[in-house]
DNA sequence: TCTGGGGTCCTAGGACCC
DNA sequence: TCTGGGGTCCTAGGACCC
């Protein structure tokens, strides 16, 4: 990301190793910008790097996917794929519908049922008919299939939720072990929230049974929190709504959403208690940061 | 196909209030 | 007292993304 931001501050990270750049303000030709950037990353990071260049994020992303997929040998892809302005729809048309953002395995099947295989076929369908067959998503897909995407490159986006889950190597049906896992997940989520200086108002748990069916249960708190104990207590209540002795669990997850920044509202009579909790939590965080997670353990 | 983890967005039903 | 509509929040599940 450092290398990217040297080029422009308009960098939107997409994942750990992908990002959108808006280089429309730079005076150089895009071909040149792309080639230089690739060379810098190859040289400085000793890593391959593929780029897609287009007039919008949707087409740039797909162009990059296409470029990378055309590598025949076992080499790591190090490609540059450019779609000139005005060529967006033509570039997308022959690609399989699945290449479009928002088309996964299920949507691919639904589209196939009405005879649509390619992005071009989506673009050619009357939008309203598409909506009749596949719902509101049809409107969005119709636009995307034509290469239309007006979303700007945004340098920051709000985090909407924080969660942590774990799949057990073996199904677990021992209450004590499950609660210990739930406690640990709650602490991870709490720490993550505190690191971001955020509070959340809705606690959600995720349970997966050995047959792979997965359920979620959530509960909204009267006030936002980022305290381990509060998250855990809520998660535990939710857990007991679905779990009974002996029931085996494959996966356990804890998440918090409804996030807000800053300090939570406190009622007056909570203040003293609150301060104690706060300082205890901060002390625990510091101890764990210095000596590791296991330095302080709670009895579930 | 036998399935990891952390996210976002959409839909749909129900409760509640005006 | 009955009826209806609309808005909002909460909950649950599912599709999709990297």
XYZ file of N, CA, C and O in Angstrom, chain A residues 9 13-14 31-32 34 78 107 122 125 151 180 182 192 212-213 219 222 241 247 253 263 268 274:
96
model
N -2.970 9.555 -3.416
C -3.583 9.266 -2.117
C -4.955 8.611 -2.308
O -5.558 8.131 -1.371
N -8.210 0.217 -0.478
C -7.851 -1.193 -0.286
C -9.101 -2.069 -0.419
O -10.160 -1.730 0.099
N -8.951 -3.166 -1.133
C -10.082 -4.068 -1.367
C -9.923 -5.311 -0.513
O -10.882 -5.905 -0.049
N -1.128 3.744 -19.529
C -0.252 2.610 -19.849
C 1.079 2.749 -19.109
O 1.606 1.791 -18.543
N 1.561 3.988 -19.125
C 2.847 4.273 -18.498
C 2.756 4.143 -16.977
O 3.628 3.544 -16.332
N 0.680 2.361 -15.254
C 0.527 0.950 -14.878
C 1.859 0.217 -14.967
O 2.235 -0.520 -14.050
N 1.621 -11.729 -13.777
C 2.226 -10.406 -13.632
C 1.785 -9.624 -14.871
O 2.586 -9.292 -15.730
N -26.813 -17.530 -8.384
C -27.294 -16.614 -9.419
C -26.938 -17.142 -10.802
O -27.727 -16.994 -11.745
N -26.825 -10.829 -20.543
C -27.488 -10.046 -19.479
C -27.749 -8.635 -19.989
O -28.842 -8.085 -19.828
N -30.767 -8.319 -22.331
C -32.121 -8.527 -21.823
C -32.734 -7.202 -21.400
O -32.058 -6.369 -20.783
N -19.423 4.252 -8.978
C -18.880 4.344 -7.616
C -17.492 4.981 -7.652
O -16.624 4.581 -8.431
N -15.732 -22.026 27.168
C -14.385 -21.466 27.125
C -14.109 -20.865 25.741
O -13.549 -19.781 25.617
N -16.385 -19.797 23.675
C -17.251 -18.625 23.533
C -16.642 -17.423 24.257
O -16.667 -16.295 23.747
N -10.721 -6.342 19.610
C -10.740 -5.750 18.278
C -11.537 -4.429 18.278
O -11.129 -3.433 17.674
N -23.716 -29.522 9.368
C -23.363 -28.313 8.636
C -24.475 -27.269 8.592
O -24.299 -26.202 8.044
N -25.655 -27.585 9.118
C -26.654 -26.516 9.200
C -26.116 -25.445 10.150
O -25.459 -25.747 11.144
N -28.949 -10.438 19.631
C -29.673 -9.698 20.647
C -29.129 -8.275 20.703
O -27.923 -8.064 20.628
N -29.283 -2.618 25.416
C -29.800 -1.263 25.667
C -28.763 -0.185 25.373
O -29.118 0.923 25.017
N -29.958 -20.586 24.462
C -31.290 -20.669 23.838
C -31.358 -21.833 22.865
O -32.431 -22.348 22.559
N -25.297 -31.786 23.081
C -25.419 -31.413 21.674
C -24.050 -31.011 21.104
O -23.372 -30.150 21.661
N -19.219 -18.917 16.643
C -18.796 -17.578 16.256
C -19.462 -16.524 17.125
O -20.561 -16.734 17.639
N -17.317 7.319 22.975
C -17.683 6.820 24.288
C -19.156 6.559 24.378
O -19.959 7.270 23.814
N -26.087 7.934 35.295
C -25.305 8.427 36.432
C -24.929 7.325 37.404
O -23.805 7.200 37.832
N -18.972 1.558 36.080
C -18.448 1.637 34.723
C -16.947 1.913 34.718
O -16.182 1.272 34.018
